[in-house]
């Protein structure tokens, strides 16, 4: 955790940008991000729609594990609260989604498995940790709803929303070299746990 | 009962858009205690800033506005059915007006009811009260933290946890370690110790409704609560699991008599935004 200055990144992400990011860095994201939670992941990995049949291009994209609160007024969508959801639920689908669609960034919370870390290393992708529960703060970083896919099928909390963001804050906690803050914290807390339950 | 319905709608709004004062103060203290520029301090700073924005705009502080859970203590002259109807109506109205995220899904059709009502949704628990006021406690419980709850049967061979308070202590440490940062720490940890599974679950959930300053009445239990808070925070998981000194804000333990043959420990977790409040009617 050395570099403290925030790095500004812009979507779509190039492989070069992604491979230069390291765990512990704070990033501020500008551009368009796409929400994707349980149902969209099941759909992308199960139905495997062809990229040409999709309204959004996920190559170089950042996907956001988020089920937002969205209000509709006069035909316009407004994001009321939009913090990250627990990424663990998506991890069985994510290696496929990353490699098949060329996703370069995942925003979520809680980190993901070693299998996902491996896919990130191979394809060039990073995990960006946002602050869970900060739904109101993060909604303020979302400037516009640019589009939505699968709204009829999955409803507002589960649809894929294209959101224009400015200076959306997150931490790199898994990078393309295989480093993971989650794995690190788990390791040190395990040592401490064993101490607490064995030694008295 | 139009006025009760509106009172319930209002308490739901307040609970969704603001934090209880004790929780906000504890988060502020945790923020002050973390080193400058650390990710955990930044995480806590975003939580506090988020809380201000939500309150100012009167909008939900988290997109997961949770499962609404009501604990109603009802005076003799009021019927449970009337209170239940007012609560359900209040939830419907609040879903539209706050707004809340519709979270109630039929498990057969997978259809979302759209208004946060359905079978056993919202959850409502009744008690008869000897007082002449109606008291309703509300918890908006996010799914991330509900998914993080764990259940133990003692003895537990893996943890070498026996049927005593030290065994209970090992379960609670294991539960928090196992969740790591996935349920948005710093947590409030609720524990129920009992002889049936239902009693243990009910007690651990109820423990999350206690204020942080409110210790267990029994000195053996309150001592265990204090010790566990220090031990959990020494695990180093930290705010949002990014590493740090504050993994929990409080540990609250409730206990019951147990059957000679059974010893259950249930651990309920609340995320940092332990949204709870009380309506006195």
Short mmCIF file of C-alpha atoms in Angstrom, two decimals:
data_model
loop_
_atom_site.label_atom_id
_atom_site.label_comp_id
_atom_site.label_asym_id
_atom_site.label_seq_id
_atom_site.Cartn_x
_atom_site.Cartn_y
_atom_site.Cartn_z
CA UNK A 1 0.00 0.00 0.00
CA UNK A 2 2.49 2.60 -1.09
CA UNK A 3 1.07 4.90 -3.71
CA UNK A 4 -1.46 7.16 -1.95
CA UNK A 5 -2.26 9.61 -4.74
CA UNK A 6 -5.47 8.88 -6.60
CA UNK A 7 -5.06 7.69 -10.18
CA UNK A 8 -7.65 8.91 -12.68
CA UNK A 9 -8.81 6.28 -15.13
CA UNK A 10 -11.13 6.58 -18.10
CA UNK A 11 -13.35 3.99 -19.79
CA UNK A 12 -12.94 2.00 -21.95
CA UNK A 13 -9.78 0.77 -20.24
CA UNK A 14 -6.75 -0.27 -22.26
CA UNK A 15 -4.82 -3.40 -21.30
CA UNK A 16 -1.78 -1.19 -20.69
CA UNK A 17 -3.63 1.00 -18.16
CA UNK A 18 -5.02 -2.02 -16.36
CA UNK A 19 -1.66 -3.77 -16.14
CA UNK A 20 -0.08 -0.64 -14.64
CA UNK A 21 -2.50 -0.55 -11.67
CA UNK A 22 -1.44 -2.04 -8.33
CA UNK A 23 -3.26 -3.05 -5.17
CA UNK A 24 -3.62 -0.25 -2.62
CA UNK A 25 -3.98 2.49 -5.25
CA UNK A 26 -7.01 4.72 -5.11
CA UNK A 27 -8.66 5.34 -8.45
CA UNK A 28 -11.21 7.88 -9.65
CA UNK A 29 -13.23 6.51 -12.54
CA UNK A 30 -14.57 8.62 -15.40
CA UNK A 31 -16.71 7.40 -18.26
CA UNK A 32 -19.40 4.75 -18.54
CA UNK A 33 -19.79 1.77 -16.23
CA UNK A 34 -22.29 -1.11 -16.51
CA UNK A 35 -24.17 -2.60 -13.57
CA UNK A 36 -24.27 -6.40 -13.50
CA UNK A 37 -25.35 -8.54 -10.60
CA UNK A 38 -26.66 -12.08 -10.08
CA UNK A 39 -29.14 -12.34 -12.96
CA UNK A 40 -27.05 -10.56 -15.60
CA UNK A 41 -24.07 -12.75 -14.70
CA UNK A 42 -26.19 -15.90 -14.95
CA UNK A 43 -27.42 -14.67 -18.33
CA UNK A 44 -24.00 -13.72 -19.74
CA UNK A 45 -22.42 -17.00 -18.65
CA UNK A 46 -25.47 -19.22 -19.31
CA UNK A 47 -27.11 -17.80 -22.47
CA UNK A 48 -23.82 -16.41 -23.76
CA UNK A 49 -25.35 -13.73 -26.00
CA UNK A 50 -23.17 -12.72 -28.93
CA UNK A 51 -21.58 -9.27 -28.43
CA UNK A 52 -23.28 -8.10 -31.62
CA UNK A 53 -26.68 -8.89 -30.15
CA UNK A 54 -25.99 -6.77 -27.09
CA UNK A 55 -26.68 -3.02 -26.87
CA UNK A 56 -23.44 -2.37 -24.97
CA UNK A 57 -19.85 -3.18 -25.84
CA UNK A 58 -18.19 -4.81 -22.84
CA UNK A 59 -14.69 -4.92 -24.39
CA UNK A 60 -12.51 -2.78 -22.11
CA UNK A 61 -15.53 -2.03 -19.98
CA UNK A 62 -15.92 -1.70 -16.23
CA UNK A 63 -18.75 -3.76 -14.75
CA UNK A 64 -20.30 -2.76 -11.45
CA UNK A 65 -21.73 -5.29 -8.99
CA UNK A 66 -24.68 -3.14 -8.01
CA UNK A 67 -28.46 -3.28 -7.76
CA UNK A 68 -29.40 0.39 -7.64
CA UNK A 69 -32.48 2.19 -6.38
CA UNK A 70 -33.77 3.95 -9.50
CA UNK A 71 -36.75 6.25 -9.86
CA UNK A 72 -38.53 7.06 -13.08
CA UNK A 73 -39.92 10.52 -13.59
CA UNK A 74 -41.35 11.83 -16.87
CA UNK A 75 -39.68 9.00 -18.78
CA UNK A 76 -36.25 9.72 -17.29
CA UNK A 77 -34.40 7.44 -14.91
CA UNK A 78 -32.76 8.85 -11.79
CA UNK A 79 -30.28 6.98 -9.63
CA UNK A 80 -31.16 7.44 -5.95
CA UNK A 81 -28.72 5.04 -4.27
CA UNK A 82 -26.09 2.86 -5.90
CA UNK A 83 -23.42 1.26 -3.74
CA UNK A 84 -21.67 -2.05 -4.46
CA UNK A 85 -23.14 -5.46 -3.63
CA UNK A 86 -21.19 -8.51 -2.39
CA UNK A 87 -19.07 -9.80 -5.28
CA UNK A 88 -18.73 -13.34 -3.95
CA UNK A 89 -22.12 -14.25 -5.44
CA UNK A 90 -20.86 -13.50 -8.96
CA UNK A 91 -17.53 -15.29 -8.75
CA UNK A 92 -18.56 -18.59 -10.34
CA UNK A 93 -19.50 -16.71 -13.55
CA UNK A 94 -16.80 -14.06 -13.57
CA UNK A 95 -13.80 -15.88 -15.12
CA UNK A 96 -15.92 -16.64 -18.19
CA UNK A 97 -17.39 -13.12 -18.35
CA UNK A 98 -13.93 -11.52 -18.11
CA UNK A 99 -12.28 -13.66 -20.76
CA UNK A 100 -15.24 -14.00 -23.16
CA UNK A 101 -16.37 -10.36 -23.21
CA UNK A 102 -13.02 -8.66 -22.54
CA UNK A 103 -14.11 -6.86 -19.37
CA UNK A 104 -11.16 -4.96 -17.88
CA UNK A 105 -12.49 -3.79 -14.53
CA UNK A 106 -14.88 -5.07 -11.89
CA UNK A 107 -16.25 -2.74 -9.21
CA UNK A 108 -17.66 -4.53 -6.18
CA UNK A 109 -17.11 -5.20 -2.53
CA UNK A 110 -15.56 -8.01 -0.52
CA UNK A 111 -13.21 -9.29 -3.23
CA UNK A 112 -13.37 -12.45 -5.35
CA UNK A 113 -11.86 -15.96 -5.49
CA UNK A 114 -8.46 -17.20 -6.61
CA UNK A 115 -10.09 -18.43 -9.86
CA UNK A 116 -11.20 -14.88 -10.64
CA UNK A 117 -7.75 -13.55 -9.72
CA UNK A 118 -6.28 -15.98 -12.24
CA UNK A 119 -8.66 -14.84 -15.00
CA UNK A 120 -7.72 -11.25 -14.19
CA UNK A 121 -4.02 -12.04 -14.55
CA UNK A 122 -4.54 -13.82 -17.85
CA UNK A 123 -6.86 -11.33 -19.55
CA UNK A 124 -5.69 -8.12 -17.91
CA UNK A 125 -8.42 -7.02 -15.54
CA UNK A 126 -8.55 -5.41 -12.06
CA UNK A 127 -10.90 -5.53 -9.10
CA UNK A 128 -11.93 -2.11 -7.84
CA UNK A 129 -13.33 -2.03 -4.33
CA UNK A 130 -16.00 0.58 -3.64
CA UNK A 131 -17.34 1.41 -0.19
CA UNK A 132 -20.36 -0.75 0.60
CA UNK A 133 -23.37 1.07 1.96
CA UNK A 134 -22.21 4.40 0.57
CA UNK A 135 -25.20 4.34 -1.80
CA UNK A 136 -26.07 8.02 -1.51
CA UNK A 137 -22.49 9.25 -1.92
CA UNK A 138 -21.80 7.01 -4.92
CA UNK A 139 -25.12 7.95 -6.55
CA UNK A 140 -23.87 11.55 -6.58
CA UNK A 141 -20.93 10.43 -8.76
CA UNK A 142 -23.38 9.06 -11.33
CA UNK A 143 -24.24 11.91 -13.65
CA UNK A 144 -26.51 10.22 -16.16
CA UNK A 145 -28.31 7.00 -17.01
CA UNK A 146 -27.19 6.36 -20.60
CA UNK A 147 -29.19 3.23 -21.24
CA UNK A 148 -30.56 -0.01 -19.88
CA UNK A 149 -30.68 -3.64 -21.04
CA UNK A 150 -32.82 -6.54 -19.78
CA UNK A 151 -35.05 -4.20 -17.75
CA UNK A 152 -38.28 -6.04 -18.63
CA UNK A 153 -36.75 -9.42 -17.89
CA UNK A 154 -34.91 -8.71 -14.64
CA UNK A 155 -36.41 -5.55 -13.12
CA UNK A 156 -34.69 -2.37 -11.96
CA UNK A 157 -32.38 -3.83 -9.35
CA UNK A 158 -31.08 -6.58 -11.66
CA UNK A 159 -31.04 -4.97 -15.12
CA UNK A 160 -27.82 -3.85 -16.77
CA UNK A 161 -27.67 -0.06 -16.52
CA UNK A 162 -25.15 2.02 -18.44
CA UNK A 163 -24.16 4.83 -16.09
CA UNK A 164 -22.04 7.88 -16.84
CA UNK A 165 -19.79 8.55 -13.85
CA UNK A 166 -17.42 11.31 -12.80
CA UNK A 167 -14.63 10.78 -10.26
CA UNK A 168 -16.21 7.58 -8.95
CA UNK A 169 -13.90 6.50 -6.08
CA UNK A 170 -12.57 2.96 -5.53
CA UNK A 171 -9.49 1.07 -4.35
CA UNK A 172 -7.57 -1.47 -6.40
CA UNK A 173 -7.69 -4.54 -4.17
CA UNK A 174 -6.90 -7.25 -6.79
CA UNK A 175 -4.52 -6.45 -9.64
CA UNK A 176 -3.33 -8.13 -12.82
CA UNK A 177 -0.16 -9.47 -11.16
CA UNK A 178 -2.27 -11.72 -8.93
CA UNK A 179 -1.86 -9.59 -5.80
CA UNK A 180 -4.94 -9.36 -3.58
CA UNK A 181 -5.53 -7.33 -0.43
CA UNK A 182 -8.36 -9.74 0.43
CA UNK A 183 -6.05 -12.75 0.34
CA UNK A 184 -3.51 -10.81 2.42
CA UNK A 185 -6.02 -9.74 5.08
CA UNK A 186 -7.44 -13.26 5.23
CA UNK A 187 -3.98 -14.71 5.81
CA UNK A 188 -3.00 -12.36 8.64
CA UNK A 189 -6.41 -12.60 10.31
CA UNK A 190 -6.20 -16.39 10.18
CA UNK A 191 -2.90 -16.40 12.07
CA UNK A 192 -4.42 -14.11 14.67
CA UNK A 193 -7.58 -16.26 14.90
CA UNK A 194 -5.60 -19.43 15.52
CA UNK A 195 -3.71 -17.61 18.23
CA UNK A 196 -6.93 -16.50 19.88
CA UNK A 197 -8.66 -19.86 19.83
CA UNK A 198 -5.66 -22.09 20.59
CA UNK A 199 -3.42 -20.08 22.88
CA UNK A 200 -5.21 -18.78 25.96
CA UNK B 1 -55.90 3.46 11.78
CA UNK B 2 -54.78 5.92 9.14
CA UNK B 3 -52.49 7.79 11.51
CA UNK B 4 -50.63 4.70 12.66
CA UNK B 5 -50.04 3.72 9.04
CA UNK B 6 -48.54 7.16 8.34
CA UNK B 7 -46.45 6.98 11.51
CA UNK B 8 -45.02 3.68 10.29
CA UNK B 9 -44.32 5.09 6.84
CA UNK B 10 -42.41 7.95 8.48
CA UNK B 11 -40.35 5.71 10.77
CA UNK B 12 -39.38 3.60 7.75
CA UNK B 13 -38.21 6.74 5.92
CA UNK B 14 -36.20 7.91 8.92
CA UNK B 15 -34.61 4.48 9.36
CA UNK B 16 -33.66 4.20 5.67
CA UNK B 17 -32.10 7.66 5.37
CA UNK B 18 -30.25 8.09 8.68
CA UNK B 19 -28.11 6.21 11.18
CA UNK B 20 -28.81 5.75 14.88
CA UNK B 21 -26.75 8.30 16.82
CA UNK B 22 -24.68 5.70 18.72
CA UNK B 23 -23.63 4.02 15.46
CA UNK B 24 -22.66 7.31 13.83
CA UNK B 25 -20.61 8.31 16.88
CA UNK B 26 -18.83 4.95 16.94
CA UNK B 27 -17.97 5.26 13.23
CA UNK B 28 -16.57 8.73 13.85
CA UNK B 29 -14.41 7.44 16.70
CA UNK B 30 -13.18 4.58 14.49
CA UNK B 31 -12.33 7.07 11.75
CA UNK B 32 -10.28 9.22 14.16
CA UNK B 33 -8.36 6.17 15.33
CA UNK B 34 -7.20 4.97 11.89
CA UNK B 35 -3.88 6.21 10.48
CA UNK B 36 -3.95 9.13 8.02
CA UNK B 37 -4.35 8.11 4.36
CA UNK B 38 -5.04 4.45 5.14
CA UNK B 39 -7.71 2.74 2.99
CA UNK B 40 -9.72 1.93 6.13
CA UNK B 41 -9.75 5.60 7.17
CA UNK B 42 -10.85 6.56 3.66
CA UNK B 43 -13.59 3.92 3.83
CA UNK B 44 -14.85 5.28 7.16
CA UNK B 45 -14.69 8.82 5.83
CA UNK B 46 -16.88 7.82 2.86
CA UNK B 47 -19.35 6.15 5.24
CA UNK B 48 -19.65 9.33 7.30
CA UNK B 49 -19.92 11.56 4.25
CA UNK B 50 -22.53 9.22 2.79
CA UNK B 51 -24.53 9.46 6.00
CA UNK B 52 -24.58 13.26 5.76
CA UNK B 53 -25.65 13.23 2.10
CA UNK B 54 -28.44 10.73 2.73
CA UNK B 55 -29.80 12.68 5.66
CA UNK B 56 -29.61 16.01 3.82
CA UNK B 57 -31.38 14.68 0.72
CA UNK B 58 -33.72 12.42 2.69
CA UNK B 59 -32.74 9.52 0.44
CA UNK B 60 -31.72 5.94 1.38
CA UNK B 61 -28.14 5.73 2.60
CA UNK B 62 -27.73 2.29 1.03
CA UNK B 63 -29.37 0.92 -2.10
CA UNK B 64 -30.22 -2.23 -0.17
CA UNK B 65 -33.02 -0.86 1.96
CA UNK B 66 -33.28 -4.33 3.41
CA UNK B 67 -35.92 -6.64 4.78
CA UNK B 68 -38.17 -4.58 7.06
CA UNK B 69 -38.35 -6.35 10.43
CA UNK B 70 -40.84 -5.11 13.02
CA UNK B 71 -41.02 -5.96 16.71
CA UNK B 72 -44.35 -4.72 18.07
CA UNK B 73 -45.29 -4.57 21.75
CA UNK B 74 -49.02 -4.09 21.67
CA UNK B 75 -51.24 -2.80 24.51
CA UNK B 76 -54.31 -4.82 25.47
CA UNK B 77 -56.89 -2.54 23.84
CA UNK B 78 -55.28 -2.81 20.37
CA UNK B 79 -55.55 -5.95 18.23
CA UNK B 80 -52.52 -7.56 16.59
CA UNK B 81 -54.45 -7.73 13.30
CA UNK B 82 -54.99 -3.98 13.21
CA UNK B 83 -51.33 -3.27 13.91
CA UNK B 84 -50.29 -5.81 11.27
CA UNK B 85 -52.50 -4.19 8.64
CA UNK B 86 -51.09 -0.73 9.42
CA UNK B 87 -47.53 -2.01 9.18
CA UNK B 88 -48.12 -3.65 5.80
CA UNK B 89 -49.82 -0.52 4.46
CA UNK B 90 -47.01 1.63 5.84
CA UNK B 91 -44.41 -0.53 4.06
CA UNK B 92 -46.32 -0.29 0.77
CA UNK B 93 -46.54 3.48 0.98
CA UNK B 94 -42.90 3.91 2.04
CA UNK B 95 -41.67 1.73 -0.85
CA UNK B 96 -43.21 4.25 -3.23
CA UNK B 97 -42.45 7.47 -1.38
CA UNK B 98 -38.94 7.08 0.14
CA UNK B 99 -38.34 5.14 -2.21
CA UNK B 100 -37.25 1.71 -0.96
CA UNK B 101 -35.84 -0.88 -3.31
CA UNK B 102 -38.49 -3.58 -3.86
CA UNK B 103 -36.87 -6.65 -2.30
CA UNK B 104 -39.68 -9.21 -1.91
CA UNK B 105 -39.37 -12.09 -4.40
CA UNK B 106 -41.78 -15.04 -4.73
CA UNK B 107 -39.58 -18.13 -4.61
CA UNK B 108 -41.87 -20.12 -6.94
CA UNK B 109 -42.36 -17.59 -9.73
CA UNK B 110 -39.20 -15.53 -8.98
CA UNK B 111 -41.44 -12.48 -9.42
CA UNK B 112 -40.75 -9.40 -7.37
CA UNK B 113 -43.95 -8.18 -5.72
CA UNK B 114 -42.77 -4.61 -6.29
CA UNK B 115 -43.96 -3.21 -2.97
CA UNK B 116 -41.90 -5.06 -0.34
CA UNK B 117 -44.85 -7.16 0.80
CA UNK B 118 -45.48 -10.88 0.43
CA UNK B 119 -45.41 -14.08 2.46
CA UNK B 120 -43.76 -13.30 5.82
CA UNK B 121 -42.56 -10.04 4.25
CA UNK B 122 -42.22 -7.66 6.07
CA UNK B 123 -41.32 -9.76 9.11
CA UNK B 124 -43.48 -8.85 12.09
CA UNK B 125 -43.20 -10.16 15.66
CA UNK B 126 -45.84 -9.43 18.29
CA UNK B 127 -45.78 -9.31 22.05
CA UNK B 128 -48.58 -8.36 24.37
CA UNK B 129 -47.70 -5.37 26.52
CA UNK B 130 -49.01 -4.28 29.91
CA UNK B 131 -48.22 -0.63 29.04
CA UNK B 132 -50.81 1.59 27.39
CA UNK B 133 -48.53 2.69 24.55
CA UNK B 134 -47.75 0.77 21.38
CA UNK B 135 -43.99 0.38 20.89
CA UNK B 136 -42.65 -0.70 17.50
CA UNK B 137 -38.96 -1.36 16.89
CA UNK B 138 -37.87 -1.47 13.26
CA UNK B 139 -34.76 -2.92 11.68
CA UNK B 140 -33.97 -2.56 7.97
CA UNK B 141 -31.71 -5.55 7.49
CA UNK B 142 -29.56 -5.65 4.35
CA UNK B 143 -29.09 -8.99 2.58
CA UNK B 144 -25.30 -8.83 2.55
CA UNK B 145 -25.20 -8.86 6.31
CA UNK B 146 -28.07 -11.36 6.67
CA UNK B 147 -26.20 -13.77 4.39
CA UNK B 148 -23.23 -13.48 6.73
CA UNK B 149 -25.02 -14.96 9.73
CA UNK B 150 -23.68 -18.31 11.03
CA UNK B 151 -24.92 -21.06 13.24
CA UNK B 152 -22.99 -23.41 15.57
CA UNK B 153 -23.81 -26.53 17.57
CA UNK B 154 -21.58 -27.14 20.55
CA UNK B 155 -19.37 -29.04 20.98
CA UNK B 156 -17.63 -28.14 17.72
CA UNK B 157 -14.72 -30.41 16.95
CA UNK B 158 -13.17 -28.23 14.24
CA UNK B 159 -12.89 -25.28 16.60
CA UNK B 160 -12.27 -27.40 19.70
CA UNK B 161 -15.13 -25.45 21.21
CA UNK B 162 -16.82 -27.04 24.22
CA UNK B 163 -20.15 -26.36 25.91
CA UNK B 164 -19.10 -23.31 27.86
CA UNK B 165 -18.59 -19.57 27.36
CA UNK B 166 -15.10 -20.15 26.03
CA UNK B 167 -16.62 -22.41 23.37
CA UNK B 168 -19.09 -19.63 22.56
CA UNK B 169 -16.18 -17.19 22.25
CA UNK B 170 -14.43 -19.42 19.71
CA UNK B 171 -17.59 -19.66 17.58
CA UNK B 172 -18.01 -15.90 17.46
CA UNK B 173 -14.38 -15.29 16.48
CA UNK B 174 -14.65 -17.98 13.79
CA UNK B 175 -17.88 -16.43 12.47
CA UNK B 176 -16.33 -12.98 12.03
CA UNK B 177 -13.11 -14.39 10.58
CA UNK B 178 -15.10 -16.43 8.05
CA UNK B 179 -17.07 -13.43 6.77
CA UNK B 180 -13.96 -11.27 6.41
CA UNK B 181 -14.97 -7.94 4.82
CA UNK B 182 -17.86 -9.26 2.74
CA UNK B 183 -20.72 -7.89 4.85
CA UNK B 184 -19.52 -4.27 5.13
CA UNK B 185 -17.62 -3.95 8.42
CA UNK B 186 -17.34 -2.46 11.00
CA UNK B 187 -20.03 -4.87 12.13
CA UNK B 188 -22.41 -5.02 15.04
CA UNK B 189 -22.24 -8.67 16.12
CA UNK B 190 -25.39 -10.15 17.69
CA UNK B 191 -25.23 -13.51 19.45
CA UNK B 192 -27.90 -15.85 20.77
CA UNK B 193 -27.12 -18.81 23.04
CA UNK B 194 -30.00 -21.24 23.57
CA UNK B 195 -31.24 -24.82 23.54
CA UNK B 196 -33.30 -24.63 20.35
CA UNK B 197 -32.37 -23.25 16.95
CA UNK B 198 -35.31 -20.88 16.80
CA UNK B 199 -34.62 -19.38 20.20
CA UNK B 200 -30.93 -18.89 19.38
CA UNK B 201 -31.76 -17.15 16.08
CA UNK B 202 -34.38 -14.94 17.69
CA UNK B 203 -32.02 -13.91 20.47
CA UNK B 204 -29.11 -13.12 18.17
CA UNK B 205 -31.30 -10.97 15.90
CA UNK B 206 -32.76 -9.18 18.91
CA UNK B 207 -29.25 -8.45 20.21
CA UNK B 208 -28.64 -6.22 17.17
CA UNK B 209 -31.40 -3.90 18.44
CA UNK B 210 -29.46 -3.05 21.60
CA UNK B 211 -27.69 0.31 21.70
CA UNK B 212 -23.90 0.03 21.57
CA UNK B 213 -23.58 1.39 25.10
CA UNK B 214 -26.10 -1.11 26.46
CA UNK B 215 -24.24 -4.09 27.94
CA UNK B 216 -25.71 -7.46 28.92
CA UNK B 217 -27.12 -7.47 32.45
CA UNK B 218 -25.16 -10.52 33.57
CA UNK B 219 -21.54 -9.58 34.40
CA UNK B 220 -20.14 -12.81 32.94
CA UNK B 221 -21.82 -12.07 29.62
CA UNK B 222 -20.93 -8.36 29.56
CA UNK B 223 -17.30 -9.25 30.27
CA UNK B 224 -17.38 -11.66 27.33
CA UNK B 225 -18.89 -8.93 25.14
CA UNK B 226 -16.05 -6.54 25.99
CA UNK B 227 -13.35 -9.16 25.52
CA UNK B 228 -14.75 -10.27 22.17
CA UNK B 229 -14.88 -6.71 20.86
CA UNK B 230 -11.15 -6.32 21.54
CA UNK B 231 -10.33 -9.74 20.10
CA UNK B 232 -12.41 -9.22 16.94
CA UNK B 233 -10.74 -5.87 16.37
CA UNK B 234 -7.33 -7.49 16.75
CA UNK B 235 -8.07 -9.69 13.70
CA UNK B 236 -7.09 -6.73 11.51
CA UNK B 237 -9.90 -7.14 8.94
CA UNK B 238 -10.85 -3.48 9.27
CA UNK B 239 -13.48 -1.25 7.67
CA UNK B 240 -14.74 -2.88 4.43
CA UNK B 241 -12.12 -5.61 4.92
CA UNK B 242 -9.36 -3.35 3.63
CA UNK B 243 -7.22 -4.05 6.72
CA UNK B 244 -7.40 -1.93 9.87
CA UNK B 245 -8.16 -1.65 13.55
CA UNK B 246 -11.94 -1.55 13.54
CA UNK B 247 -13.78 -4.67 12.40
CA UNK B 248 -16.67 -4.39 14.88
CA UNK B 249 -18.40 -1.55 16.71
CA UNK B 250 -20.02 -3.78 19.31
CA UNK B 251 -20.73 -7.36 20.40
CA UNK B 252 -24.14 -8.04 21.96
CA UNK B 253 -24.96 -11.42 23.48
CA UNK B 254 -28.39 -12.69 24.61
CA UNK B 255 -28.86 -16.03 26.31
CA UNK B 256 -31.60 -18.42 27.38
CA UNK B 257 -31.80 -21.61 29.41
CA UNK B 258 -30.96 -24.60 27.26
CA UNK B 259 -32.13 -28.20 27.13
CA UNK B 260 -29.62 -30.55 28.82
CA UNK B 261 -28.86 -32.11 25.45
CA UNK B 262 -28.55 -29.00 23.25
CA UNK B 263 -26.25 -25.99 23.03
CA UNK B 264 -26.77 -23.64 20.07
CA UNK B 265 -24.89 -20.46 19.25
CA UNK B 266 -26.32 -18.22 16.55
CA UNK B 267 -24.35 -15.27 15.21
CA UNK B 268 -26.18 -12.42 13.43
CA UNK B 269 -24.26 -9.69 11.70
CA UNK B 270 -25.30 -6.11 11.04
CA UNK B 271 -23.32 -4.09 8.51
CA UNK B 272 -21.88 -0.70 9.57
CA UNK B 273 -25.25 0.82 8.69
CA UNK B 274 -27.19 -0.95 11.45
CA UNK B 275 -30.45 0.83 10.65
CA UNK B 276 -32.81 0.52 13.61
CA UNK B 277 -35.31 2.82 15.28
CA UNK B 278 -38.31 2.94 17.58
CA UNK B 279 -41.83 4.27 17.21
CA UNK B 280 -43.80 4.96 20.39
CA UNK B 281 -47.50 5.39 19.69
#
